């Protein structure tokens, strides 16, 4: 029976994918199946690595808990809908995000008959659709950005891997990319359709319940840019005043966001960072920990340690710090990111003069703030490699778009050969 259900699910995924593929233009079609295949394999690979390499992990823990909830649905559908979605007693107390995610898995399990690997394929497929949506939005307004957007949102290994399968980041990043597509349309003065607004509202609900701290950085950034953009058009604010206006409004919105979640209250935020930092440090191997200089719950200490947090969050582990095959892989990626970041600095003047510099500013501020926050509160390099998927695709796009080094790498014979093989 399970084999039959698996075959039906595989047929549904391929069938829906084929219907979507048929509607796309040629430039999208040639990337569609390679990107989808990598995403589906990424979800399977994630499960295998947690199963064979780590021998445990929250992906299987959450799935097993979801199975129990799906069983309740099978025997008592009315009782299932009485189960809590955000709060529960006992072991779940204080784990609202985990409860929310487990309930989503349980719903998918109804379709997949408790098959982890088929459930993983559905999560990966949905994640692919979110990535494809933002990719199409970007190249619609910036046709010359197709290579950078394809790498950032569809093919970069860490992004594909950590946004696939049965993990929170899979759905969280999907929702974030959908909201980003709506934001981009707003900045380009295109009116989104009703369906897009509905999907964006649903996505906001998803990402807030799974990764609220992403939204705590993302929303002030994009709302500030949209407000400054449209206010400047209406009031004809000179360009030289836009950045000052942007930063003033951004600070006001940040103070507002600090009041909407207990962990972001000004008196609580720094203490939360320290508590998380110490908890991760206590359970991590010494070689995997980011060490800070007297990190404490005050702004002076946070600011002092922020540069090292930024460097560690973006580029560590370095090559000489890698001890396992997975760390070697991540460190090679980080070396590439470092080279691309340094080479992209030659385009600072282009950013200052660019017509759409508010969009670029949004990406820069979001990446920097989220990276620093994550590195300070999550000093484990292994965990950080996963968590930074919340900003990594945006960073990759930022540093590869119109980057001469990226163009030179893309022109190498081996890369051209891979491109021909994939597309």
Short mmCIF file of C-alpha atoms in Angstrom, two decimals:
data_model
loop_
_atom_site.label_atom_id
_atom_site.label_comp_id
_atom_site.label_asym_id
_atom_site.label_seq_id
_atom_site.Cartn_x
_atom_site.Cartn_y
_atom_site.Cartn_z
CA UNK A 1 0.00 0.00 0.00
CA UNK A 2 2.80 2.38 0.91
CA UNK A 3 4.51 1.73 -2.45
CA UNK A 4 1.28 2.57 -4.26
CA UNK A 5 0.86 5.80 -2.26
CA UNK A 6 4.48 6.73 -2.98
CA UNK A 7 3.94 6.19 -6.71
CA UNK A 8 0.79 8.34 -6.66
CA UNK A 9 2.65 11.16 -4.86
CA UNK A 10 5.58 10.99 -7.26
CA UNK A 11 3.14 11.14 -10.17
CA UNK A 12 1.40 14.17 -8.64
CA UNK A 13 4.68 16.05 -8.12
CA UNK A 14 5.89 15.35 -11.66
CA UNK A 15 2.45 16.09 -13.11
CA UNK A 16 2.09 19.45 -11.37
CA UNK A 17 5.68 20.32 -12.29
CA UNK A 18 5.00 19.46 -15.94
CA UNK A 19 1.90 21.68 -16.03
CA UNK A 20 3.92 24.58 -14.59
CA UNK A 21 6.82 23.92 -16.97
CA UNK A 22 4.54 24.03 -20.01
CA UNK A 23 3.44 27.56 -19.16
CA UNK A 24 6.96 28.96 -18.86
CA UNK A 25 8.95 30.67 -21.58
CA UNK A 26 12.01 28.98 -23.08
CA UNK A 27 14.51 30.84 -20.85
CA UNK A 28 12.78 29.39 -17.77
CA UNK A 29 12.17 25.94 -19.25
CA UNK A 30 15.83 25.14 -19.81
CA UNK A 31 16.52 25.74 -16.09
CA UNK A 32 13.32 24.25 -14.71
CA UNK A 33 14.03 20.51 -14.61
CA UNK A 34 17.70 20.73 -13.57
CA UNK A 35 16.79 23.11 -10.71
CA UNK A 36 13.82 20.99 -9.62
CA UNK A 37 15.90 17.80 -9.73
CA UNK A 38 18.63 19.33 -7.60
CA UNK A 39 16.05 20.58 -5.09
CA UNK A 40 14.38 17.18 -4.77
CA UNK A 41 17.75 15.44 -4.44
CA UNK A 42 18.74 18.06 -1.86
CA UNK A 43 15.85 17.04 0.38
CA UNK A 44 16.73 13.36 0.07
CA UNK A 45 20.42 14.10 0.70
CA UNK A 46 19.53 16.09 3.82
CA UNK A 47 17.59 13.13 5.23
CA UNK A 48 20.39 10.70 4.41
CA UNK A 49 23.06 12.88 6.01
CA UNK A 50 21.03 13.26 9.20
CA UNK A 51 20.34 9.53 9.18
CA UNK A 52 23.81 8.22 8.35
CA UNK A 53 26.18 11.00 9.43
CA UNK A 54 24.54 12.62 12.46
CA UNK A 55 22.44 9.54 13.39
CA UNK A 56 19.78 11.93 14.70
CA UNK A 57 18.38 15.37 14.10
CA UNK A 58 15.27 17.48 14.37
CA UNK A 59 14.12 16.46 10.86
CA UNK A 60 13.34 12.91 12.04
CA UNK A 61 12.31 14.02 15.53
CA UNK A 62 9.69 16.39 14.12
CA UNK A 63 8.56 13.80 11.59
CA UNK A 64 8.01 11.16 14.27
CA UNK A 65 5.98 13.60 16.34
CA UNK A 66 3.97 14.50 13.24
CA UNK A 67 3.23 10.81 12.61
CA UNK A 68 1.54 10.62 16.00
CA UNK A 69 -0.61 13.61 15.12
CA UNK A 70 -1.51 12.17 11.73
CA UNK A 71 -2.66 8.97 13.48
CA UNK A 72 -4.99 11.10 15.59
CA UNK A 73 -6.38 12.61 12.40
CA UNK A 74 -6.99 9.14 10.94
CA UNK A 75 -8.98 7.99 13.98
CA UNK A 76 -10.47 11.27 15.23
CA UNK A 77 -10.46 14.13 12.68
CA UNK A 78 -12.41 16.43 14.99
CA UNK A 79 -9.96 15.77 17.81
CA UNK A 80 -7.03 16.56 15.51
CA UNK A 81 -8.27 20.09 14.89
CA UNK A 82 -8.50 20.63 18.62
CA UNK A 83 -4.75 20.05 18.98
CA UNK A 84 -2.73 23.19 19.73
CA UNK A 85 -0.94 24.93 16.87
CA UNK A 86 1.17 27.30 18.91
CA UNK A 87 1.27 26.27 22.54
CA UNK A 88 1.15 22.98 24.43
CA UNK A 89 1.99 21.50 27.75
CA UNK A 90 4.84 19.29 28.89
CA UNK A 91 7.80 18.89 26.54
CA UNK A 92 6.30 21.37 24.09
CA UNK A 93 6.08 24.28 26.49
CA UNK A 94 7.78 27.28 24.91
CA UNK A 95 8.24 25.49 21.57
CA UNK A 96 5.55 27.22 19.55
CA UNK A 97 7.53 27.24 16.31
CA UNK A 98 8.19 23.51 16.56
CA UNK A 99 4.52 22.76 17.23
CA UNK A 100 3.55 24.83 14.21
CA UNK A 101 6.00 22.98 11.97
CA UNK A 102 4.98 19.55 13.27
CA UNK A 103 1.35 20.30 12.45
CA UNK A 104 2.28 21.20 8.88
CA UNK A 105 4.21 17.94 8.52
CA UNK A 106 1.23 16.05 9.93
CA UNK A 107 -1.05 17.51 7.26
CA UNK A 108 1.36 16.47 4.47
CA UNK A 109 1.65 13.02 6.07
CA UNK A 110 -2.05 12.46 5.43
CA UNK A 111 -1.21 12.59 1.72
CA UNK A 112 2.05 10.59 1.91
CA UNK A 113 0.95 7.84 4.34
CA UNK A 114 3.74 8.59 6.84
CA UNK A 115 6.54 8.20 4.31
CA UNK A 116 9.40 10.51 5.33
CA UNK A 117 11.05 10.52 1.92
CA UNK A 118 7.88 11.35 -0.01
CA UNK A 119 7.03 14.05 2.53
CA UNK A 120 10.51 15.40 1.96
CA UNK A 121 9.87 15.55 -1.79
CA UNK A 122 6.73 17.65 -1.24
CA UNK A 123 8.56 20.09 1.02
CA UNK A 124 11.38 20.36 -1.52
CA UNK A 125 8.91 20.85 -4.37
CA UNK A 126 7.14 23.69 -2.58
CA UNK A 127 10.52 25.23 -1.79
CA UNK A 128 11.46 25.03 -5.46
CA UNK A 129 8.29 26.89 -6.44
CA UNK A 130 9.15 29.72 -4.06
CA UNK A 131 12.67 29.96 -5.47
CA UNK A 132 11.35 29.91 -9.02
CA UNK A 133 8.87 32.68 -8.23
CA UNK A 134 11.55 35.08 -7.01
CA UNK A 135 13.91 34.10 -9.83
CA UNK A 136 11.23 34.99 -12.38
CA UNK A 137 10.43 38.24 -10.58
CA UNK A 138 14.08 39.30 -10.60
CA UNK A 139 14.79 38.56 -14.25
CA UNK A 140 11.55 40.23 -15.27
CA UNK A 141 12.85 43.57 -14.05
CA UNK A 142 16.57 42.90 -14.51
CA UNK A 143 16.98 40.68 -17.60
CA UNK A 144 20.76 40.88 -17.40
CA UNK A 145 20.65 39.37 -13.89
CA UNK A 146 19.61 35.90 -15.10
CA UNK A 147 22.95 34.14 -14.34
CA UNK A 148 23.26 35.72 -10.87
CA UNK A 149 19.62 35.03 -10.01
CA UNK A 150 19.82 31.42 -11.22
CA UNK A 151 22.90 30.78 -9.08
CA UNK A 152 21.52 32.54 -6.01
CA UNK A 153 17.98 31.17 -5.95
CA UNK A 154 18.13 27.90 -7.88
CA UNK A 155 21.60 26.34 -7.93
CA UNK A 156 23.89 27.45 -5.11
CA UNK A 157 24.65 24.19 -3.22
CA UNK A 158 24.17 25.37 0.39
CA UNK A 159 20.98 27.24 -0.49
CA UNK A 160 19.56 24.20 -2.30
CA UNK A 161 20.56 21.81 0.49
CA UNK A 162 19.43 23.82 3.52
CA UNK A 163 16.13 24.90 1.96
CA UNK A 164 15.05 21.37 1.03
CA UNK A 165 13.39 18.52 2.87
CA UNK A 166 11.66 18.32 6.22
CA UNK A 167 13.22 21.27 8.06
CA UNK A 168 11.86 24.65 9.10
CA UNK A 169 14.19 26.52 6.77
CA UNK A 170 12.60 24.78 3.79
CA UNK A 171 9.21 26.39 4.31
CA UNK A 172 10.59 29.50 6.00
CA UNK A 173 12.79 30.48 3.07
CA UNK A 174 10.02 29.64 0.59
CA UNK A 175 7.70 32.08 2.32
CA UNK A 176 10.43 34.72 2.56
CA UNK A 177 11.17 34.50 -1.17
CA UNK A 178 7.48 34.93 -2.02
CA UNK A 179 7.29 38.07 0.12
CA UNK A 180 10.52 39.30 -1.48
CA UNK A 181 8.98 38.93 -4.92
CA UNK A 182 6.02 41.06 -3.87
CA UNK A 183 8.39 43.66 -2.40
CA UNK A 184 10.37 43.78 -5.65
CA UNK A 185 7.22 44.39 -7.66
CA UNK A 186 6.27 47.20 -5.31
CA UNK A 187 9.67 48.84 -5.68
CA UNK A 188 9.38 48.59 -9.47
CA UNK A 189 5.93 50.20 -9.28
CA UNK A 190 4.05 47.17 -10.54
CA UNK A 191 0.73 46.34 -8.96
CA UNK A 192 0.71 42.70 -7.74
CA UNK A 193 -2.39 40.63 -8.43
CA UNK A 194 -4.92 39.60 -5.81
CA UNK A 195 -3.60 36.03 -5.81
CA UNK A 196 -0.08 37.31 -5.14
CA UNK A 197 -1.31 39.34 -2.18
CA UNK A 198 -3.07 36.28 -0.78
CA UNK A 199 0.05 34.14 -1.17
CA UNK A 200 2.18 36.89 0.38
CA UNK A 201 -0.15 37.18 3.39
CA UNK A 202 -0.10 33.40 3.81
CA UNK A 203 3.70 33.43 3.47
CA UNK A 204 4.00 36.14 6.10
CA UNK A 205 1.98 33.96 8.48
CA UNK A 206 4.21 30.96 7.72
CA UNK A 207 7.57 32.66 8.12
CA UNK A 208 6.51 34.57 11.23
CA UNK A 209 5.50 31.33 12.93
CA UNK A 210 8.64 29.49 11.84
CA UNK A 211 11.36 32.17 11.74
CA UNK A 212 10.00 35.31 13.36
CA UNK A 213 13.47 36.81 13.79
CA UNK A 214 13.92 36.81 9.99
CA UNK A 215 10.80 38.92 9.75
CA UNK A 216 11.92 41.16 12.60
CA UNK A 217 14.81 42.27 10.37
CA UNK A 218 13.15 41.88 6.97
CA UNK A 219 9.94 43.85 7.57
CA UNK A 220 11.52 47.10 8.83
CA UNK A 221 13.96 46.99 5.90
CA UNK A 222 11.39 46.48 3.13
CA UNK A 223 8.70 48.72 4.65
CA UNK A 224 11.27 51.49 5.01
CA UNK A 225 12.36 51.16 1.39
CA UNK A 226 8.81 51.10 0.07
CA UNK A 227 7.81 54.10 2.17
CA UNK A 228 10.86 56.12 1.15
CA UNK A 229 10.47 55.12 -2.49
CA UNK A 230 6.85 56.21 -2.86
CA UNK A 231 7.16 59.24 -0.58
CA UNK A 232 10.14 60.47 -2.59
CA UNK A 233 8.16 60.14 -5.81
CA UNK A 234 5.14 61.96 -4.44
CA UNK A 235 6.98 64.73 -2.60
CA UNK A 236 9.91 64.85 -5.06
CA UNK A 237 12.51 64.46 -2.33
CA UNK A 238 16.04 65.09 -3.68
CA UNK A 239 18.25 62.01 -3.98
CA UNK A 240 20.79 63.40 -1.53
CA UNK A 241 18.16 63.29 1.24
CA UNK A 242 16.83 59.81 0.52
CA UNK A 243 19.46 57.93 2.53
CA UNK A 244 18.98 60.17 5.57
CA UNK A 245 15.22 59.72 5.29
CA UNK A 246 15.72 55.95 4.92
CA UNK A 247 17.86 55.56 8.03
CA UNK A 248 15.61 57.78 10.14
CA UNK A 249 12.49 55.83 9.24
CA UNK A 250 14.30 52.51 9.59
CA UNK A 251 15.33 53.27 13.18
CA UNK A 252 11.77 54.28 14.03
CA UNK A 253 10.41 51.03 12.58
CA UNK A 254 13.03 48.97 14.43
CA UNK A 255 11.88 50.49 17.69
CA UNK A 256 8.32 49.60 16.72
CA UNK A 257 9.23 45.99 15.90
CA UNK A 258 10.93 45.68 19.29
CA UNK A 259 7.50 45.98 20.87
CA UNK A 260 5.71 43.18 18.98
CA UNK A 261 7.51 40.12 20.40
CA UNK A 262 8.77 39.56 23.97
CA UNK A 263 12.21 38.48 22.76
CA UNK A 264 12.63 41.82 20.97
CA UNK A 265 11.79 44.08 23.88
CA UNK A 266 14.80 46.42 24.32
CA UNK A 267 15.45 45.17 27.84
CA UNK A 268 15.15 41.55 26.75
CA UNK A 269 16.79 41.38 23.30
CA UNK A 270 20.41 41.45 24.44
CA UNK A 271 19.75 38.94 27.20
CA UNK A 272 18.16 36.54 24.68
CA UNK A 273 21.29 36.76 22.49
CA UNK A 274 23.53 35.99 25.48
CA UNK A 275 21.35 33.12 26.69
CA UNK A 276 21.32 31.52 23.25
CA UNK A 277 25.06 32.07 22.86
CA UNK A 278 25.86 30.33 26.13
CA UNK A 279 23.43 27.47 25.44
CA UNK A 280 25.04 26.73 22.06
CA UNK A 281 28.55 27.10 23.46
CA UNK A 282 27.79 24.60 26.22
CA UNK A 283 26.72 21.85 23.81
CA UNK A 284 29.30 22.49 21.06
CA UNK A 285 32.77 21.07 20.49
CA UNK A 286 35.44 23.73 21.22
CA UNK A 287 36.66 23.69 17.61
CA UNK A 288 33.15 24.50 16.33
CA UNK A 289 32.53 27.54 18.51
CA UNK A 290 32.92 31.21 17.57
CA UNK A 291 34.80 32.84 20.44
CA UNK A 292 34.00 36.45 21.30
CA UNK A 293 35.80 39.06 23.33
CA UNK A 294 33.92 39.35 26.62
CA UNK A 295 30.48 39.20 25.03
CA UNK A 296 27.89 40.53 27.46
CA UNK A 297 24.31 41.80 27.48
CA UNK A 298 25.04 45.44 26.69
CA UNK A 299 25.17 47.38 23.43
CA UNK A 300 28.84 48.32 23.75
CA UNK A 301 29.84 44.65 23.93
CA UNK A 302 27.54 43.70 21.05
CA UNK A 303 28.88 46.45 18.79
CA UNK A 304 32.48 45.60 19.68
CA UNK A 305 31.97 41.94 18.75
CA UNK A 306 29.81 42.57 15.68
CA UNK A 307 32.66 42.75 13.11
CA UNK A 308 33.95 39.32 14.15
CA UNK A 309 30.39 37.99 14.18
CA UNK A 310 29.93 39.27 10.62
CA UNK A 311 33.19 37.73 9.38
CA UNK A 312 32.42 34.42 11.10
CA UNK A 313 28.83 34.32 9.90
CA UNK A 314 29.78 35.00 6.31
CA UNK A 315 33.09 33.18 5.82
CA UNK A 316 33.75 30.60 8.54
CA UNK A 317 34.77 27.86 8.80
CA UNK A 318 37.93 28.84 6.93
CA UNK A 319 39.78 26.17 4.97
CA UNK A 320 42.29 25.55 7.77
CA UNK A 321 39.44 25.10 10.28
CA UNK A 322 37.70 22.31 8.36
CA UNK A 323 37.99 18.87 9.97
CA UNK A 324 35.23 16.84 8.30
CA UNK A 325 34.13 16.37 4.70
CA UNK A 326 31.05 18.53 5.28
CA UNK A 327 33.16 21.29 6.81
CA UNK A 328 35.56 21.12 3.86
CA UNK A 329 32.67 21.59 1.48
CA UNK A 330 31.32 24.57 3.42
CA UNK A 331 34.77 26.14 3.76
CA UNK A 332 35.33 25.98 -0.03
CA UNK A 333 31.99 27.73 -0.53
CA UNK A 334 32.98 30.33 2.05
CA UNK A 335 36.27 30.97 0.27
CA UNK A 336 34.36 31.58 -2.94
CA UNK A 337 31.99 33.94 -1.11
CA UNK A 338 34.96 35.86 0.32
CA UNK A 339 36.52 36.28 -3.12
CA UNK A 340 33.23 37.41 -4.65
CA UNK A 341 32.55 39.83 -1.78
CA UNK A 342 35.96 41.44 -2.15
CA UNK A 343 35.64 41.72 -5.92
CA UNK A 344 32.15 43.21 -5.62
CA UNK A 345 33.57 46.14 -3.64
CA UNK A 346 34.77 47.60 -6.93
CA UNK A 347 31.12 48.38 -7.71
CA UNK A 348 30.51 50.71 -4.77
CA UNK A 349 30.34 53.73 -7.08
CA UNK A 350 27.81 51.93 -9.26
CA UNK A 351 25.64 51.36 -6.18
CA UNK A 352 25.74 55.03 -5.22
CA UNK A 353 24.69 56.10 -8.70
CA UNK A 354 22.22 53.29 -9.38
CA UNK A 355 18.59 54.13 -10.00
CA UNK A 356 17.43 51.21 -7.84
CA UNK A 357 19.92 51.71 -5.01
CA UNK A 358 17.17 51.47 -2.38
CA UNK A 359 16.70 47.82 -3.35
CA UNK A 360 20.44 47.21 -3.04
CA UNK A 361 20.49 49.03 0.30
CA UNK A 362 17.65 46.81 1.52
CA UNK A 363 19.59 43.66 0.66
CA UNK A 364 22.80 44.93 2.27
CA UNK A 365 21.15 45.97 5.54
CA UNK A 366 19.09 42.77 5.80
CA UNK A 367 22.11 40.52 5.16
CA UNK A 368 24.40 42.37 7.56
CA UNK A 369 21.94 42.63 10.45
CA UNK A 370 20.63 39.06 10.23
CA UNK A 371 24.14 37.65 9.83
CA UNK A 372 25.42 39.50 12.91
CA UNK A 373 22.40 38.53 14.98
CA UNK A 374 22.66 34.86 14.02
CA UNK A 375 26.41 34.67 14.58
CA UNK A 376 26.18 36.30 18.01
CA UNK A 377 23.27 34.15 19.21
CA UNK A 378 24.29 30.92 17.42
CA UNK A 379 28.07 30.59 17.81
CA UNK A 380 28.15 26.99 16.56
CA UNK A 381 29.64 26.96 13.03
CA UNK A 382 27.73 23.83 12.03
CA UNK A 383 24.35 25.23 13.05
CA UNK A 384 25.21 28.60 11.55
CA UNK A 385 25.88 26.99 8.16
CA UNK A 386 22.23 25.94 8.18
CA UNK A 387 20.66 29.02 9.74
CA UNK A 388 22.31 31.52 7.40
CA UNK A 389 20.20 30.22 4.51
CA UNK A 390 17.81 32.97 5.64
CA UNK A 391 20.10 35.57 4.04
CA UNK A 392 22.53 33.57 1.89
CA UNK A 393 20.63 33.64 -1.45
CA UNK A 394 20.26 37.42 -1.22
CA UNK A 395 23.96 37.79 -0.47
CA UNK A 396 24.93 35.57 -3.40
CA UNK A 397 22.80 37.56 -5.79
CA UNK A 398 24.18 40.84 -4.47
CA UNK A 399 27.83 39.85 -4.92
CA UNK A 400 27.51 38.05 -8.27
CA UNK A 401 25.31 40.49 -10.19
CA UNK A 402 27.55 42.39 -12.63
CA UNK A 403 30.63 40.99 -10.88
CA UNK A 404 33.63 40.58 -13.19
CA UNK A 405 35.08 37.75 -11.12
CA UNK A 406 31.78 35.87 -11.27
CA UNK A 407 31.69 36.37 -15.04
CA UNK A 408 35.27 35.10 -15.35
CA UNK A 409 34.45 31.99 -13.30
CA UNK A 410 31.34 31.36 -15.41
CA UNK A 411 33.46 31.50 -18.56
CA UNK A 412 35.83 28.74 -17.41
CA UNK A 413 35.64 25.62 -19.62
CA UNK A 414 34.66 23.35 -16.72
CA UNK A 415 31.76 25.66 -15.75
CA UNK A 416 30.61 25.90 -19.35
CA UNK A 417 30.68 22.13 -19.53
CA UNK A 418 28.55 21.83 -16.41
CA UNK A 419 26.08 24.38 -17.77
CA UNK A 420 25.72 22.40 -21.01
CA UNK A 421 25.27 19.18 -19.04
CA UNK A 422 22.57 20.67 -16.80
CA UNK A 423 20.63 22.77 -19.32
#
